[in-house]
Short mmCIF file of C-alpha atoms in Angstrom, two decimals:
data_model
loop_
_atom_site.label_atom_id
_atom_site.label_comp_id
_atom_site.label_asym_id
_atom_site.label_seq_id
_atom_site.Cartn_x
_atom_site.Cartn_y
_atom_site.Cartn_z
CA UNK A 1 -103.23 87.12 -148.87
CA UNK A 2 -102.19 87.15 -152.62
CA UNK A 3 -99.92 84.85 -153.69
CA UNK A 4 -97.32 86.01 -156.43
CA UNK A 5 -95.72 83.63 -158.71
CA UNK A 6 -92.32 83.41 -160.69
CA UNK A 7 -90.90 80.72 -162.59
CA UNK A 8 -88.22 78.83 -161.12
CA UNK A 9 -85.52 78.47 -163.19
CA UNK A 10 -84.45 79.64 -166.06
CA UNK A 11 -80.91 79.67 -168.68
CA UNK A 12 -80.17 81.74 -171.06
CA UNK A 13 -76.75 81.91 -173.38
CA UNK A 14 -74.37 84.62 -173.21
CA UNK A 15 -75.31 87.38 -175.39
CA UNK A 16 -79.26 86.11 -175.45
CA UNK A 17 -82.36 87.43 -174.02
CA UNK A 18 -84.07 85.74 -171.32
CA UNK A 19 -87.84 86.87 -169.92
CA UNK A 20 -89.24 86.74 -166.15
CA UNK A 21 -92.64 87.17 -165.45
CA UNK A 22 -94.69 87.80 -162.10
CA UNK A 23 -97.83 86.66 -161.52
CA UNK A 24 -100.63 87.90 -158.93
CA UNK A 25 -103.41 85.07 -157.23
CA UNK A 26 -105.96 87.74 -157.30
CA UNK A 27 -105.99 88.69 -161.39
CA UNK A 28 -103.96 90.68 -163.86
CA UNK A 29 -100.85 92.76 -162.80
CA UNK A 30 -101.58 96.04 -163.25
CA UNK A 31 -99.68 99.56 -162.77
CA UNK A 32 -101.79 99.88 -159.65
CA UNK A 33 -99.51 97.23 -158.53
CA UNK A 34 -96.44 99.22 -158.87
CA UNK A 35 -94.17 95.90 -159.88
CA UNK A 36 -90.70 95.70 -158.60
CA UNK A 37 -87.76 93.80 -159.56
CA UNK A 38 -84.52 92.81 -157.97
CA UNK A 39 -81.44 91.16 -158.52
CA UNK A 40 -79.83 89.51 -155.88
CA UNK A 41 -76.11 87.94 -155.91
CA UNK A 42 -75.30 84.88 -153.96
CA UNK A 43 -74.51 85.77 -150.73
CA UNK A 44 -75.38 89.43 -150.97
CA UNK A 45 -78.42 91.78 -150.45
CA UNK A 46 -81.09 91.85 -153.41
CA UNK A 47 -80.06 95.40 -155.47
CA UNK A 48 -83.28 97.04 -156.55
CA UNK A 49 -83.40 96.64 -160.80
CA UNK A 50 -87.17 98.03 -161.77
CA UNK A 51 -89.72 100.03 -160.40
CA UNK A 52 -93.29 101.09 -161.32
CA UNK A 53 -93.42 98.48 -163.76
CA UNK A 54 -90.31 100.10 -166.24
CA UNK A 55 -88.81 102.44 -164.38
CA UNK A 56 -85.04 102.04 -163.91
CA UNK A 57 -82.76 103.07 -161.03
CA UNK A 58 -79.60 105.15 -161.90
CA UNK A 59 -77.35 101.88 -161.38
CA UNK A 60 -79.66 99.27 -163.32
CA UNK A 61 -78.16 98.48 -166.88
CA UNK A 62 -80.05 99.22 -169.95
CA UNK A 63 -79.54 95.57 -171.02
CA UNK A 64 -82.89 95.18 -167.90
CA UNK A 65 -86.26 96.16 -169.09
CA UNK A 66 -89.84 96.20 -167.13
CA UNK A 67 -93.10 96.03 -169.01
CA UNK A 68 -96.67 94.64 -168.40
CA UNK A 69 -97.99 91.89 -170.87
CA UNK A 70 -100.72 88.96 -170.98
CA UNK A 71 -101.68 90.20 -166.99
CA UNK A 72 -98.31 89.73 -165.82
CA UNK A 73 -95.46 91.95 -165.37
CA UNK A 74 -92.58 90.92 -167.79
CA UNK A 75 -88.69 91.84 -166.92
CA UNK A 76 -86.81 91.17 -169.98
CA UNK A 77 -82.90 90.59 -170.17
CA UNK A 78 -81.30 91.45 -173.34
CA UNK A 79 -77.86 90.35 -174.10
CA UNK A 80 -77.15 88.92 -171.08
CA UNK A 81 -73.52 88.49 -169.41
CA UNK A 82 -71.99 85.76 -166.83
CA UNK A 83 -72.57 88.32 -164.43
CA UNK A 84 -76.25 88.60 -164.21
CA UNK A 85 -76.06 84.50 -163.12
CA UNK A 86 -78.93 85.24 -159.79
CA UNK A 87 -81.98 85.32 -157.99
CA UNK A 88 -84.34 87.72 -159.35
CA UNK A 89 -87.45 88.67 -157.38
CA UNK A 90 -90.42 90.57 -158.68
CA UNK A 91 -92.42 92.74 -155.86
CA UNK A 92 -96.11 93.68 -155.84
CA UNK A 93 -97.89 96.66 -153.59
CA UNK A 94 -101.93 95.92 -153.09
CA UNK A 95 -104.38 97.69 -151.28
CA UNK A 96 -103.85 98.71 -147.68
CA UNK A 97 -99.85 98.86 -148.29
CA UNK A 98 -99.35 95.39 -148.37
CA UNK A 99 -96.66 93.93 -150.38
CA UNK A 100 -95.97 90.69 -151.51
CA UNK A 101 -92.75 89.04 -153.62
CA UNK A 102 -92.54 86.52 -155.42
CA UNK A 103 -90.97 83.12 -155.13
CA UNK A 104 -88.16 84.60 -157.13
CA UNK A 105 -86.24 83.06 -160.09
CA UNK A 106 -83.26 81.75 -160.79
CA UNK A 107 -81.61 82.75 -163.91
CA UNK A 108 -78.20 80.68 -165.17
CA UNK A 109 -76.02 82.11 -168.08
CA UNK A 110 -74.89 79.24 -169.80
CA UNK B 1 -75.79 108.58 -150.51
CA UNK B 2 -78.34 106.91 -148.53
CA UNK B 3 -77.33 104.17 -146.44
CA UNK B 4 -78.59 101.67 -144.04
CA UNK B 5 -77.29 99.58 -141.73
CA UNK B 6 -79.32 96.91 -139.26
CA UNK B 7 -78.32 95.86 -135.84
CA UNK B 8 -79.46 93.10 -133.48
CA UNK B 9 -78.47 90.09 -131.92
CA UNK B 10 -77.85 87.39 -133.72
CA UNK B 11 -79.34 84.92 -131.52
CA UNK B 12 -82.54 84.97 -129.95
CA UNK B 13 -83.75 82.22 -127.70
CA UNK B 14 -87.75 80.56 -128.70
CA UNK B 15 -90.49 82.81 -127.51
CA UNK B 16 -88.63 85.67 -126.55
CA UNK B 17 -88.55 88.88 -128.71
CA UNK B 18 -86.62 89.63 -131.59
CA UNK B 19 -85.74 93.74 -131.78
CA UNK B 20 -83.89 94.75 -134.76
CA UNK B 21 -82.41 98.45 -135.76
CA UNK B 22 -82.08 100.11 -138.53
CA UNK B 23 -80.01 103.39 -139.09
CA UNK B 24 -80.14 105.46 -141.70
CA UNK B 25 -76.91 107.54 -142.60
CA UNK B 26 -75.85 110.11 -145.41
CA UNK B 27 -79.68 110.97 -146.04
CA UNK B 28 -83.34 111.85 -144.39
CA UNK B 29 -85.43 110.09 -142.80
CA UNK B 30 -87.95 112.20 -142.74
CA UNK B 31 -89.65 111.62 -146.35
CA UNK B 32 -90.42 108.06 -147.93
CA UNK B 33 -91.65 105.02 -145.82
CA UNK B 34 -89.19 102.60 -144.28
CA UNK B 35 -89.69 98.64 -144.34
CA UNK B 36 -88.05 95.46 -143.01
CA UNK B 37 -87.87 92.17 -145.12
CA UNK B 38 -86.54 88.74 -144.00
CA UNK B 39 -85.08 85.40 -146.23
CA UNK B 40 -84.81 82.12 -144.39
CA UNK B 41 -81.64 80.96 -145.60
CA UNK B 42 -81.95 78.94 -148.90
CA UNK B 43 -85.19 80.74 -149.21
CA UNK B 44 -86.79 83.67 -150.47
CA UNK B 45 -87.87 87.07 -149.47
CA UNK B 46 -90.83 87.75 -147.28
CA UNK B 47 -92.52 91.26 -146.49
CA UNK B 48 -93.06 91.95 -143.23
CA UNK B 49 -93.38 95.75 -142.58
CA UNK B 50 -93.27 98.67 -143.19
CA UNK B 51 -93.65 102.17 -141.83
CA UNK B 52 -94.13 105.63 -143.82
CA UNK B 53 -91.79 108.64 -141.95
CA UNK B 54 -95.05 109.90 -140.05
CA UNK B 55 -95.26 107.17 -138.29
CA UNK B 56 -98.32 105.15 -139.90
CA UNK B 57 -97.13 101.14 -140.18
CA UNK B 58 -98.51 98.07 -142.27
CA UNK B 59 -97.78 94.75 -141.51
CA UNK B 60 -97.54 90.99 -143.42
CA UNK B 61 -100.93 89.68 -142.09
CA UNK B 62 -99.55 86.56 -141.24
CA UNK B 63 -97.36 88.02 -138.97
CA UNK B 64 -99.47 90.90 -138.09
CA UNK B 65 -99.96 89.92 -134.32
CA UNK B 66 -96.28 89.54 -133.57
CA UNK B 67 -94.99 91.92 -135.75
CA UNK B 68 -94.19 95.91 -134.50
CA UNK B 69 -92.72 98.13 -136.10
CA UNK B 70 -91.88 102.01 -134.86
CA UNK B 71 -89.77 104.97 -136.13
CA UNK B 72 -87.40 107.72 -134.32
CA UNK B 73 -87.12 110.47 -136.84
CA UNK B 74 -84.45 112.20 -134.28
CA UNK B 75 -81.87 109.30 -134.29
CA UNK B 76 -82.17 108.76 -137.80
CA UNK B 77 -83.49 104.87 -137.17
CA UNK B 78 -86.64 102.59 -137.22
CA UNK B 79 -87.45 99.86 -135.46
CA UNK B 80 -88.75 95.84 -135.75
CA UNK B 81 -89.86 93.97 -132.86
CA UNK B 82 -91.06 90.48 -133.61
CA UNK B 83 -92.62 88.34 -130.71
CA UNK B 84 -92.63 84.60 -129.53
CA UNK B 85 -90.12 83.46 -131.55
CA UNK B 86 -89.74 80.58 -133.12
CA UNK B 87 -86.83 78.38 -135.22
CA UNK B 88 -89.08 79.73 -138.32
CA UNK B 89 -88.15 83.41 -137.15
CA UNK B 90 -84.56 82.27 -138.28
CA UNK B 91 -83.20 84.44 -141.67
CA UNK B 92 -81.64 87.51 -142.47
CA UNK B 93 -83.27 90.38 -142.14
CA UNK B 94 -83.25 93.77 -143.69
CA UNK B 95 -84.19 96.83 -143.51
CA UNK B 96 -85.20 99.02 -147.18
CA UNK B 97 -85.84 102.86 -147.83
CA UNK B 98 -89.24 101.90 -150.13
CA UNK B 99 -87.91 99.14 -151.75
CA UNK B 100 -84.68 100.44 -153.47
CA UNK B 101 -81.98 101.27 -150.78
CA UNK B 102 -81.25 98.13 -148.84
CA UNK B 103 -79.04 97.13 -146.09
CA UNK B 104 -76.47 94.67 -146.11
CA UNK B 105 -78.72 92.19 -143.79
CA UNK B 106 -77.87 90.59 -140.56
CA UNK B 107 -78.20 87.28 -139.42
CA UNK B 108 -81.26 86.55 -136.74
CA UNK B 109 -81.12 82.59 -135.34
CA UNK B 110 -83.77 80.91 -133.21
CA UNK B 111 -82.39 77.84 -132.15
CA UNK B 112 -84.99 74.96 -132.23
#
């Protein structure tokens, strides 16, 4: 089974732009993987952000971004507020409908 | 506005079989595929099935030969039934439309 990686931790400053990338065991990222991302709050259920690598829901803020770059996918934070302090989690389908997430990252907005 | 909620016990004893519901409200069930995810607490989130609305599942291989996972288009629900239990079965699990409707979680423990 794939393994799908994350960085840890990360901080960014109010008002800055942070960037979380997801890495797959088996090669590049690509759109065949159909890369998620989600937020999730302390103590609450993760909230869908991204979807097919850039697509956002109706409720995700324009301030989150999804792209592909370098093999991985790449969510981007720009002009981030106290409130986006969480877990994020990227998601990736492979073949036979299997998914896997990543470790997830913590982001802190100091 | 789709909604889901999961039901369950909350405690299940070691080796006996964890069944978990999943109802879907203020939408159809009969479009999209449905899947259930679980986080050990102070961990992260784990895959382990999903089902499309006619019926066809997939599983997490590593917990493919405990894991079940069934639909009732009629009732509006789907289904996870999880096998010999262990204390490493403990987290909160939830149930998803795809991956971007979620329920709130509940709370499944396997005492050791």
């Amino acid at each position: 089974q794939a393994v799908v990686s994350q960085e840890a931790s990360l901080t960014v400053s109010p008002g800055g732009t942070v960037t979380l990338t997801c890495e797959s065991s088996t090669g590049a990222v690509t759109g065949g993987h159909y890369p998620y991302w989600f937020q999730q709050q302390p103590g609450h259920a993760p909230r869908a952000l991204i979807y097919d690598i850039s697509n956002r829901h109706s409720w995700t803020p324009a301030r989150f971004s999804g792209s592909l770059l370098g093999g991985k996918a790449v969510l981007t934070l720009s002009g981030a507020l106290p409130e986006d302090e969480a877990d994020y989690y990227c998601l990736l389908s492979y073949s036979a409908g299997q998914f896997v997430f990543g470790g997830g990252t913590k982001v802190t907005v100091l | 506005q789709v909604q889901l909620q999961e039901s369950g016990p909350g405690l299940v004893k070691p080796s006996e079989i964890l069944a978990l519901i999943c109802t879907v409200s203020g939408g159809s069930i009969d479009s999209d595929y449905w899947s259930w995810i679980r986080q050990p607490p102070g961990k992260g989130l784990e895959w382990i099935a999903s089902i499309s609305y006619t019926g066809i599942p997939n599983h997490n291989p590593s917990l493919k030969s405990r894991v079940s996972i069934a639909v009732d288009r009629m009732k509006k629900q789907f289904f996870l039934y999880l096998t010999s239990v262990t204390a490493a079965d403990t987290a909160v699990y939830y149930c998803a439309r795809k991956f971007d409707i979620w329920g709130r979680g509940t709370l499944v423990t396997v005492p050791s």
